Coordinates of C-alpha atoms in Angstrom, one line a residue:
M20 CA 0.0 -0.1 0.2
R21 CA 1.3 3.2 0.6
S22 CA 3.6 6.2 2.3
R23 CA 2.1 9.4 3.3
W24 CA 3.7 11.9 5.6
L25 CA 2.7 15.8 6.5
L26 CA 3.7 19.4 6.8
V27 CA 2.8 21.9 9.4
A28 CA 2.5 25.5 8.4
V29 CA 6.2 25.9 9.4
A30 CA 7.4 23.1 7.8
A31 CA 5.4 24.0 4.4
L32 CA 7.2 27.6 4.5
L33 CA 10.7 25.9 3.9
A34 CA 9.8 23.8 1.4
A35 CA 8.0 26.5 -0.4
S36 CA 11.2 28.7 0.2
F37 CA 13.2 26.3 -2.3
S38 CA 10.0 24.5 -4.1
R39 CA 9.0 25.6 -7.5
P40 CA 5.4 27.3 -7.9
A41 CA 2.5 24.1 -7.9
V42 CA 1.1 23.6 -11.2
A43 CA -2.6 22.5 -10.6
L44 CA -3.7 19.7 -13.5
S45 CA -6.6 20.3 -15.8
G46 CA -8.3 17.0 -15.6
D47 CA -6.9 13.9 -15.6
S48 CA -3.5 12.9 -17.6
R49 CA -2.5 9.3 -18.7
V50 CA 0.9 8.4 -17.2
T51 CA 1.8 4.9 -19.2
V52 CA 2.6 5.6 -22.6
D53 CA 2.4 2.3 -24.1
G54 CA 1.3 3.2 -27.5
T55 CA 4.2 5.0 -28.8
P56 CA 7.6 3.8 -30.1
G57 CA 10.3 5.6 -27.7
S58 CA 8.1 6.1 -25.0
Y59 CA 10.1 3.9 -22.4
L60 CA 13.5 3.9 -21.7
R61 CA 16.1 2.7 -19.8
Y62 CA 17.4 4.7 -16.2
D63 CA 20.5 5.9 -18.4
G64 CA 18.2 7.1 -21.1
A65 CA 19.3 4.2 -23.2
S66 CA 16.4 1.0 -25.1
D67 CA 16.5 -2.3 -24.9
A68 CA 14.2 -4.9 -26.3
T69 CA 12.4 -4.6 -22.6
T70 CA 11.9 -1.1 -23.2
A71 CA 11.1 -0.9 -26.8
A72 CA 8.6 -4.0 -26.1
C73 CA 6.6 -1.7 -23.2
S74 CA 7.1 0.7 -25.6
T75 CA 4.2 -0.3 -27.9
G76 CA 3.3 -3.2 -25.5
R77 CA -0.4 -1.9 -24.4
R78 CA -0.7 -3.8 -21.5
P79 CA -1.8 -3.9 -18.0
Q80 CA -0.4 -1.6 -15.7
N81 CA -2.2 -1.6 -11.6
E82 CA -1.6 -1.1 -8.3
P83 CA -0.2 2.6 -8.9
T84 CA 1.7 5.1 -6.4
V85 CA 2.7 8.9 -6.6
A86 CA 4.7 11.1 -4.8
V87 CA 5.1 14.6 -5.1
N88 CA 8.7 15.6 -4.2
P89 CA 9.2 18.8 -1.6
H90 CA 12.0 19.6 -3.0
N91 CA 10.2 20.5 -6.8
T92 CA 6.6 20.4 -6.2
Q93 CA 6.3 20.4 -10.0
V94 CA 8.1 17.1 -10.0
I95 CA 5.8 14.1 -9.6
V96 CA 6.7 10.5 -10.0
A97 CA 4.3 7.4 -10.1
G98 CA 5.4 3.6 -10.2
A99 CA 3.0 0.5 -10.3
N100 CA 3.0 -3.1 -11.7
D101 CA 3.4 -2.9 -15.4
Y102 CA 2.7 -5.8 -17.1
C103 CA 4.6 -4.7 -20.2
A104 CA 7.8 -6.6 -19.0
Q105 CA 6.3 -10.0 -19.5
I106 CA 7.0 -9.7 -23.2
V107 CA 10.0 -10.0 -23.2
N108 CA 11.1 -10.8 -19.3
G109 CA 8.2 -13.3 -19.0
D110 CA 6.9 -11.7 -15.9
V111 CA 5.6 -8.2 -14.7
W112 CA 7.8 -5.9 -13.0
T113 CA 7.9 -2.4 -11.6
G114 CA 7.3 0.8 -13.4
Y115 CA 9.0 4.4 -13.0
Y116 CA 7.4 7.0 -14.5
R117 CA 8.0 10.8 -14.3
S118 CA 7.1 14.2 -14.7
T119 CA 8.8 17.4 -14.4
D120 CA 5.8 19.9 -15.0
G121 CA 2.9 18.8 -12.3
G122 CA 2.2 15.5 -14.0
S123 CA 0.5 16.8 -17.4
T124 CA 3.3 14.7 -19.0
W125 CA 5.6 11.5 -18.3
K126 CA 8.9 9.3 -18.8
D127 CA 8.2 6.0 -18.5
S128 CA 10.8 3.4 -17.3
L129 CA 11.3 0.2 -15.3
V130 CA 13.5 0.0 -12.2
P131 CA 16.7 -1.5 -13.4
G132 CA 17.0 -5.6 -12.8
Y133 CA 14.9 -6.9 -14.7
P134 CA 15.6 -10.6 -16.0
A135 CA 16.9 -8.9 -19.1
D136 CA 18.5 -5.6 -17.7
S137 CA 22.2 -5.8 -19.6
S138 CA 22.6 -2.5 -18.1
V139 CA 26.0 -1.4 -16.0
A140 CA 22.4 -1.0 -13.0
G141 CA 20.7 -3.2 -13.5
V142 CA 23.2 -6.2 -13.7
A143 CA 25.0 -4.7 -10.2
S144 CA 21.0 -4.7 -8.5
P145 CA 20.5 -7.2 -5.7
V146 CA 17.5 -8.4 -7.5
H147 CA 18.9 -9.5 -10.6
G148 CA 19.3 -13.1 -11.7
T149 CA 17.9 -13.8 -8.3
C150 CA 13.9 -13.2 -8.7
G151 CA 11.6 -13.1 -12.0
A152 CA 9.1 -10.4 -11.2
A153 CA 8.6 -7.0 -9.0
G154 CA 5.5 -5.3 -8.1
D155 CA 3.4 -3.9 -4.9
P156 CA 5.5 -0.8 -5.3
S157 CA 5.6 2.5 -2.4
Q158 CA 7.7 5.9 -2.9
A159 CA 8.2 8.8 -0.9
F160 CA 10.7 11.8 -0.8
D161 CA 12.8 13.2 1.4
R162 CA 13.5 16.9 1.8
D163 CA 16.7 17.3 -0.4
G164 CA 15.1 15.7 -3.2
R165 CA 16.1 11.7 -2.8
L166 CA 13.4 9.5 -3.5
F167 CA 12.8 5.8 -2.3
Y168 CA 11.1 3.3 -4.3
A169 CA 10.0 0.4 -2.0
F170 CA 8.7 -3.0 -3.9
I171 CA 8.9 -6.7 -3.6
C172 CA 10.9 -9.0 -5.8
F173 CA 9.5 -12.7 -6.1
N174 CA 9.3 -15.8 -7.9
R175 CA 5.8 -17.7 -9.0
T176 CA 8.0 -20.9 -9.7
K177 CA 10.3 -22.6 -7.5
P178 CA 11.5 -21.9 -5.3
V179 CA 8.8 -19.2 -4.7
N180 CA 9.6 -16.4 -2.9
G181 CA 9.2 -12.9 -1.9
G182 CA 11.5 -10.1 -0.9
V183 CA 11.2 -6.5 0.2
F184 CA 13.8 -3.8 -1.8
V185 CA 14.5 0.0 -1.7
A186 CA 15.6 1.8 -5.2
R187 CA 17.6 5.5 -4.8
Y188 CA 16.6 7.6 -7.1
T189 CA 19.1 11.4 -6.7
G190 CA 18.6 14.5 -8.2
D191 CA 14.6 15.2 -7.9
G192 CA 14.3 11.5 -8.9
A193 CA 16.0 11.7 -12.2
A194 CA 19.0 9.8 -11.3
Y195 CA 19.0 6.0 -10.3
D196 CA 21.5 4.8 -8.0
R197 CA 21.5 1.8 -6.5
T198 CA 18.6 -0.8 -4.8
V199 CA 19.0 -1.9 -1.3
L200 CA 18.0 -5.6 0.5
V201 CA 15.7 -5.4 3.1
K202 CA 14.5 -8.8 4.3
R203 CA 14.3 -11.3 1.8
G204 CA 12.3 -14.5 1.9
T205 CA 12.9 -18.0 1.9
P206 CA 11.3 -20.6 -0.4
S207 CA 7.3 -20.7 0.0
G208 CA 4.8 -22.8 -1.9
Q209 CA 1.9 -19.7 -2.0
F210 CA 2.1 -18.6 1.8
L211 CA 1.7 -22.7 2.9
T212 CA 6.0 -22.8 3.0
G213 CA 8.7 -20.8 4.1
L214 CA 8.3 -16.6 4.6
F215 CA 7.2 -14.6 1.9
Q216 CA 6.9 -11.0 2.1
D217 CA 4.6 -9.4 0.6
K218 CA 1.8 -5.7 0.3
I219 CA 4.5 -3.1 1.6
N220 CA 4.4 0.6 2.3
L221 CA 6.9 3.2 2.7
T222 CA 7.1 6.5 4.3
V223 CA 10.1 9.4 4.8
D224 CA 10.2 12.1 7.8
Q225 CA 9.6 15.0 6.0
T226 CA 9.9 17.3 8.9
T227 CA 12.9 19.5 10.3
G228 CA 12.5 17.3 13.6
P229 CA 15.7 15.3 15.0
H230 CA 14.4 12.2 12.9
S231 CA 14.5 14.4 9.1
G232 CA 14.8 11.7 6.2
S233 CA 14.5 8.8 8.2
V234 CA 13.2 6.2 5.8
Y235 CA 10.4 3.9 7.4
V236 CA 9.0 1.2 5.2
A237 CA 7.1 -2.2 6.4
W238 CA 5.0 -4.8 5.1
S239 CA 3.4 -8.1 5.9
Q240 CA 5.6 -11.5 6.5
Y241 CA 3.2 -14.7 5.9
D242 CA 4.2 -18.2 6.7
A243 CA 2.3 -21.7 6.8
F244 CA 1.2 -21.1 10.6
A245 CA -1.8 -17.4 10.6
P246 CA -0.3 -16.8 14.2
N247 CA 3.4 -15.9 13.3
N248 CA 2.0 -13.6 10.3
A249 CA 2.6 -10.4 10.8
V250 CA 3.6 -6.5 10.2
L251 CA 7.4 -6.0 10.2
L252 CA 8.9 -2.8 10.1
S253 CA 12.9 -1.5 9.2
R254 CA 14.1 2.4 9.1
S255 CA 16.7 3.9 7.4
T256 CA 18.9 6.7 8.8
D257 CA 21.9 7.1 6.0
H258 CA 19.0 8.2 3.6
G259 CA 18.7 4.5 2.6
L260 CA 22.6 3.3 2.5
T261 CA 21.2 0.5 4.9
F262 CA 18.0 -0.7 6.8
S263 CA 17.7 -1.9 9.7
R264 CA 17.1 -5.6 11.4
P265 CA 13.3 -5.8 10.6
V266 CA 11.5 -5.8 14.1
R267 CA 7.4 -7.2 14.2
V268 CA 5.3 -4.4 15.2
T269 CA 2.2 -6.5 15.7
P270 CA 1.9 -8.6 18.7
V271 CA 1.0 -12.0 18.3
S272 CA -2.0 -12.3 20.4
L273 CA -3.5 -9.8 17.5
G274 CA -3.0 -12.9 14.9
T275 CA -2.4 -12.0 11.3
G276 CA -1.6 -8.1 10.4
S277 CA -1.8 -6.6 6.6
F278 CA -2.5 -4.1 4.7
V279 CA 0.1 -1.7 6.5
D280 CA -0.2 1.9 6.2
L281 CA 2.6 4.4 7.6
A282 CA 2.7 8.2 8.1
V283 CA 4.7 10.5 10.2
G284 CA 3.3 13.5 12.1
P285 CA 4.4 17.3 12.0
D286 CA 6.2 16.3 15.3
G287 CA 8.3 13.5 13.8
A288 CA 6.0 10.6 15.6
V289 CA 6.0 7.5 13.0
Y290 CA 2.3 6.2 13.2
V291 CA 1.5 2.7 11.3
A292 CA -2.1 1.4 11.1
F293 CA -2.9 -2.5 9.5
L294 CA -5.5 -5.0 10.0
T295 CA -5.9 -8.3 11.4
Y296 CA -8.6 -10.9 10.5
P297 CA -10.6 -13.6 12.3
S298 CA -9.0 -15.9 14.3
S299 CA -9.9 -18.7 16.9
S300 CA -9.2 -16.2 20.0
N301 CA -10.6 -13.3 18.1
P302 CA -13.8 -13.8 15.8
Q303 CA -13.2 -10.0 14.6
S304 CA -11.8 -8.3 12.0
D305 CA -10.0 -5.0 13.5
V306 CA -8.2 -2.3 12.5
W307 CA -5.1 -1.0 14.7
L308 CA -2.7 1.6 15.0
L309 CA 0.6 1.8 16.3
R310 CA 2.4 4.9 17.5
S311 CA 6.5 5.7 18.0
T312 CA 7.9 8.6 19.5
D313 CA 11.6 7.4 19.0
G314 CA 12.0 7.7 15.2
G315 CA 10.9 4.2 15.0
A316 CA 12.8 2.6 17.6
S317 CA 9.8 1.1 19.4
F318 CA 6.0 1.2 19.4
G319 CA 3.6 1.8 22.1
P320 CA 0.7 -1.0 22.5
P321 CA -1.5 -1.1 19.8
A322 CA -4.9 1.3 19.8
H323 CA -7.8 -0.3 18.7
V324 CA -9.8 1.8 16.0
A325 CA -12.5 -0.2 14.6
T326 CA -14.0 -3.0 14.3
I327 CA -15.0 -4.0 10.8
S328 CA -17.3 -6.0 8.6
R329 CA -15.0 -6.3 5.8
F330 CA -16.0 -5.3 1.7
D331 CA -13.9 -8.2 -0.1
S332 CA -14.4 -9.8 -3.1
T333 CA -14.6 -13.4 -1.9
D334 CA -18.3 -12.6 -1.0
F335 CA -19.4 -12.5 -3.8
S336 CA -17.9 -15.8 -6.0
G337 CA -20.2 -18.1 -4.5
N338 CA -17.0 -20.6 -4.1
G339 CA -14.2 -18.4 -1.8
A340 CA -13.1 -17.8 -4.9
E341 CA -11.2 -13.8 -5.1
S342 CA -11.6 -13.7 -8.9
C343 CA -14.2 -15.0 -11.4
G344 CA -14.2 -14.6 -14.9
D345 CA -15.1 -17.4 -17.8
G346 CA -13.6 -20.8 -18.7
P347 CA -12.3 -22.3 -15.8
F348 CA -12.2 -19.4 -14.1
A349 CA -15.8 -18.8 -13.8
C350 CA -17.5 -19.0 -10.3
P351 CA -21.0 -20.6 -9.4
S352 CA -22.4 -16.7 -9.1
G353 CA -22.2 -15.8 -12.5
L354 CA -20.6 -12.7 -11.8
T355 CA -17.6 -11.4 -13.3
F356 CA -15.3 -9.2 -11.2
S357 CA -11.3 -8.9 -10.0
R358 CA -10.2 -9.1 -6.3
F359 CA -10.5 -6.6 -3.9
F360 CA -10.3 -6.4 -0.3
S361 CA -10.8 -3.8 2.3
L362 CA -7.5 -1.7 3.9
T363 CA -7.2 0.8 5.9
A364 CA -4.9 4.4 5.5
V365 CA -3.7 6.5 8.0
A366 CA -2.2 10.4 7.9
A367 CA -1.3 12.8 10.6
D368 CA -1.2 16.4 11.0
A369 CA -2.0 19.5 13.2
T370 CA -5.4 18.9 14.1
G371 CA -4.3 15.1 14.9
V372 CA -4.1 11.7 13.2
H373 CA -6.5 10.7 11.2
V374 CA -7.2 6.5 9.5
V375 CA -9.9 5.6 6.8
W376 CA -11.0 2.6 6.0
H377 CA -13.9 0.7 3.9
G378 CA -16.1 -1.7 4.8
T379 CA -19.7 -2.8 4.5
T380 CA -22.7 -1.1 6.4
A381 CA -25.7 -3.1 8.4
G382 CA -27.0 -3.0 4.9
G383 CA -24.5 -4.2 3.3
Q384 CA -23.3 -1.0 1.1
S385 CA -19.7 -0.8 1.2
K386 CA -18.4 2.7 2.3
V387 CA -15.2 4.9 3.3
F388 CA -15.4 5.3 7.0
V389 CA -13.1 7.8 9.0
R390 CA -12.1 8.0 12.4
N391 CA -10.0 11.0 13.7
S392 CA -7.9 10.8 17.0
P393 CA -6.3 14.1 18.5
D394 CA -2.8 12.1 19.6
G395 CA -3.4 8.5 17.4
I396 CA -4.1 6.9 21.8
T397 CA -7.4 7.9 22.6
W398 CA -10.2 7.9 20.1
P399 CA -13.1 10.6 21.3
T400 CA -15.6 10.4 18.3
P401 CA -16.9 7.0 16.7
A402 CA -16.2 6.4 13.2
A403 CA -17.9 8.1 10.4
T404 CA -18.7 7.5 7.0
L405 CA -17.7 10.3 4.6
D406 CA -21.0 10.5 3.0
T407 CA -24.4 9.3 3.3
V408 CA -24.9 8.6 -0.5
P409 CA -27.8 5.8 -0.4
V410 CA -26.6 3.9 -3.4
G411 CA -23.2 2.6 -4.6
H412 CA -20.0 0.7 -3.3
Q413 CA -16.8 2.5 -2.4
W414 CA -13.4 1.3 -1.6
M415 CA -9.3 0.9 -1.6
P416 CA -9.1 4.5 0.2
D417 CA -6.0 6.3 0.7
I418 CA -5.7 9.4 2.7
A419 CA -2.8 12.1 2.9
S420 CA -3.0 15.9 4.6
D421 CA -1.6 19.0 3.6
G422 CA -2.3 23.0 4.3
G423 CA -4.5 22.2 7.0
V424 CA -6.8 20.5 3.7
I425 CA -7.1 16.6 4.1
R426 CA -7.8 14.3 1.3
V427 CA -8.9 11.0 0.4
V428 CA -9.4 9.3 -2.4
F429 CA -11.3 6.6 -3.3
Y430 CA -13.3 4.2 -6.0
D431 CA -17.2 5.0 -6.0
S432 CA -20.0 3.1 -8.4
R433 CA -22.7 5.6 -7.2
R434 CA -23.4 5.9 -10.7
D435 CA -23.9 1.8 -11.8
P436 CA -27.5 1.7 -12.9
A437 CA -27.0 -2.1 -11.8
Y438 CA -25.8 -1.1 -7.8
S439 CA -27.0 -3.6 -5.6
T440 CA -25.8 -5.0 -1.8
S441 CA -25.4 -8.4 -3.7
L442 CA -23.6 -7.8 -6.5
P443 CA -20.0 -6.4 -7.2
P444 CA -19.3 -3.2 -8.8
G445 CA -20.5 -3.1 -12.3
N446 CA -22.4 -6.1 -13.1
T447 CA -25.8 -6.6 -13.4
A448 CA -27.6 -9.5 -11.5
G449 CA -27.6 -11.6 -14.4
G450 CA -24.1 -11.2 -14.3
A451 CA -23.4 -8.9 -17.4
N452 CA -21.7 -5.5 -18.1
S453 CA -23.4 -3.2 -16.7
G454 CA -20.7 0.3 -18.3
D455 CA -17.5 1.9 -17.5
V456 CA -19.4 3.2 -14.1
V457 CA -17.0 3.0 -11.6
D458 CA -15.2 6.3 -11.0
T459 CA -12.4 7.8 -9.0
L460 CA -13.6 10.3 -6.4
V461 CA -11.6 12.6 -3.6
A462 CA -13.3 13.7 -0.2
S463 CA -11.7 16.7 0.9
S464 CA -11.8 18.3 4.8
A465 CA -10.4 21.5 6.0
N466 CA -12.0 21.1 9.5
G467 CA -9.9 18.3 10.5
G468 CA -12.1 15.3 9.4
A469 CA -15.1 16.2 11.2
T470 CA -17.1 16.9 7.7
W471 CA -16.3 15.9 3.8
A472 CA -17.0 17.5 0.7
E473 CA -16.3 15.1 -3.2
T474 CA -15.0 15.8 -6.3
T475 CA -14.8 13.2 -9.4
V476 CA -11.3 13.7 -10.7
S477 CA -11.4 11.1 -13.1
T478 CA -12.8 12.3 -16.4
A479 CA -13.3 8.7 -17.6
G480 CA -15.5 6.0 -15.6
S481 CA -14.0 2.4 -15.6
N482 CA -14.8 -1.5 -14.8
F483 CA -13.3 -3.9 -13.2
G484 CA -14.8 -6.9 -14.5
W485 CA -12.7 -6.4 -18.1
E486 CA -10.8 -9.7 -18.4
T487 CA -7.5 -8.0 -18.4
G488 CA -6.0 -11.4 -16.8
G489 CA -4.4 -12.2 -20.7
S490 CA -3.5 -15.9 -20.3
R491 CA -6.1 -16.1 -17.5
R492 CA -9.5 -15.0 -18.2
V493 CA -10.5 -12.8 -14.9
G494 CA -9.2 -9.2 -14.5
F495 CA -6.9 -7.7 -12.0
W496 CA -6.9 -4.1 -10.8
G497 CA -4.5 -3.9 -8.1
D498 CA -5.1 -3.8 -4.2
Y499 CA -4.5 -0.1 -3.9
I500 CA -4.4 3.5 -5.7
Y501 CA -3.0 6.5 -3.9
I502 CA -2.5 10.3 -3.1
S503 CA 0.0 12.6 -2.2
A504 CA 0.0 16.1 -1.1
V505 CA 2.5 18.3 -0.7
G506 CA 3.7 22.2 -0.6
G507 CA 0.3 22.9 -2.1
T508 CA 0.5 20.0 -5.0
V509 CA -2.1 17.4 -4.8
A510 CA -1.8 14.4 -7.0
E511 CA -4.4 11.2 -7.1
T512 CA -3.7 8.3 -9.3
W513 CA -5.7 5.5 -10.2
T514 CA -6.1 2.2 -12.6
D515 CA -8.2 2.9 -15.1
S516 CA -9.9 0.4 -18.1
R517 CA -10.6 3.9 -20.8
D518 CA -8.1 2.5 -23.5
L519 CA -9.1 -1.0 -23.3
V520 CA -10.6 -2.5 -26.4
P521 CA -13.0 -4.7 -26.0
G522 CA -13.7 -7.7 -28.1
T523 CA -15.1 -11.6 -28.6
D524 CA -13.3 -14.6 -27.0
P525 CA -13.0 -17.3 -30.0
R526 CA -12.3 -20.0 -27.2
E527 CA -16.0 -19.3 -26.2
T528 CA -19.3 -21.1 -26.9
G529 CA -23.1 -19.7 -26.1
A530 CA -22.5 -22.2 -23.1
D531 CA -19.2 -20.3 -21.5
D532 CA -20.7 -16.4 -21.0
D533 CA -19.9 -15.1 -24.2
Q534 CA -22.7 -12.2 -24.0
D535 CA -21.7 -11.1 -20.4
G536 CA -19.7 -8.1 -21.9
F537 CA -16.3 -8.6 -20.3
D538 CA -14.2 -9.8 -23.1
V539 CA -11.2 -7.7 -24.2
Y540 CA -9.8 -8.1 -28.0
Q541 CA -7.4 -10.4 -28.6
P542 CA -6.9 -11.5 -32.1
C543 CA -5.4 -14.9 -31.2
T544 CA -5.1 -18.4 -32.7
Y545 CA -6.3 -20.7 -30.5
V546 CA -5.6 -24.5 -30.8
P547 CA -9.5 -26.1 -30.5
N548 CA -9.7 -28.2 -27.1
D549 CA -12.4 -28.2 -23.9
I550 CA -12.9 -24.6 -22.7
N551 CA -14.3 -25.9 -19.3
A552 CA -11.3 -28.2 -19.4
P553 CA -8.1 -27.4 -17.3
S554 CA -6.1 -27.7 -20.5
Y555 CA -8.2 -24.2 -21.4
S556 CA -5.8 -22.8 -23.7
S557 CA -4.1 -19.7 -24.2
P558 CA -1.7 -17.5 -25.5
S559 CA 1.3 -17.0 -24.4
I560 CA 2.2 -13.8 -22.2
G561 CA 4.2 -13.4 -25.3
D562 CA 2.3 -13.3 -28.2
S563 CA 1.7 -10.1 -30.1
C564 CA -1.9 -10.8 -30.2
L565 CA -1.8 -9.6 -26.2
S566 CA -0.6 -6.4 -27.5
Q567 CA -3.6 -5.4 -29.5
G568 CA -5.6 -2.8 -26.8
G569 CA -7.2 -5.7 -25.3
L570 CA -5.0 -5.5 -22.4
D571 CA -4.7 -1.8 -22.1
Q572 CA -5.3 -1.3 -18.3
N573 CA -3.5 2.3 -17.5
I574 CA -2.5 4.4 -15.2
Y575 CA -3.6 7.9 -14.9
V576 CA -3.5 10.9 -12.3
A577 CA -5.0 14.2 -11.3
G578 CA -4.5 17.2 -8.8
T579 CA -6.9 18.7 -6.5

């Protein structure tokens, strides 16, 4: 998930003294330009087979992150899981995108170290040759314009593993410097054995206090025994050159912790928000918050923020599946959707600490909730929803605060004519596509989170049922979206389907839901077979038929 940090008025004035004037975006802009030759280049400005394929691959990008640079607020960077790397490398890699004009235009690249990367920095990276896929990006700048980019690098086949790494870019994010290992995973079998590092978040202390410049990274470590699953945290006090030995910050008594989010308050206090899941000792799902006042060296006891009713995609499959599609990926419910899970995020500012999450109301509608605390320890007011709109689901919130205004970005399906509490967003009761009815909204509060006003920031709708999985006939839209607010500049980023080309799947017949409206354009030649059998044929991930726009999921950014 995401990184967060806040500036009070004095710090904002200091930042303004060496930042250029903020440039507000007009509407939204596309970050991942993957239909133009030469649009992707390596970190050193050169091109190779991977970046050439990425430039015209029109493959999916999702799980976006964004960071505004306090040293120069016209510099905004973003990241994502970028599946263009599959074409040459065989699997996803972390994309790195940079704008020097406030987010209006972007230069696209990949974090060095992908399997086919023969550059000097790529070969020198600790990820090169050790893992074949990278994702889950999280980013933040320090006050001097150093960018820290956290990601996981893993293998899908034996030995399955997942490690946490942080790349550093200098010169306001212009120059790749190095990648550092934070925690390596051990061989595991899809969370059944070993240790798998996942779902990371990074933030930087951008205050002028004693821990200014400290980098904090936290993530979930999974193994085969759920009570041992935990949130780990590591910190760097030398500008990302080295990281401390990771420590467990979630108590064993709370069970599995996940979807961690970090924030640094104006006094340098570090906050860690996370979810816990039902266990034999605790049948509930809960939101918790940890606070450190010594630069992440130690944390106080967890504060209970809320018990929630989760809004997870597994509720709609009929068999517990996270995502549903066609062929062998169809679910008993007959619905089509990509996975989503309840998550939490935190921000801290001069008015206190603000935690958001999404979950279902008593009536079954998913809403974004917020709860405010003066100190992250006491919670004098109950949780409240951002709005009282009676229709549509809201999910995947992220939060940031700057200049006395708190902002929350989230997905919203209030325009869905088929909306029902019993349906995932974008589906009709008959399991058909109800249209591009998912928008990205931002809610703003100028009174410490007491009241909120909402604005739609996406200029086109999306649908999360489009089957962008390529060889798998399901969609994948990631687990989070992002917002960053620094020195008067605000940037929100999300995954978008406006550029995707619909189509028909030649593997399907009338018995296989080929009229649901979620199929995408893939002019491939398939080997005839029984589409309901495990041998359901698919194009290879490098097949050029997948580069014709049917998978063209992109990252967009807006400013408010």
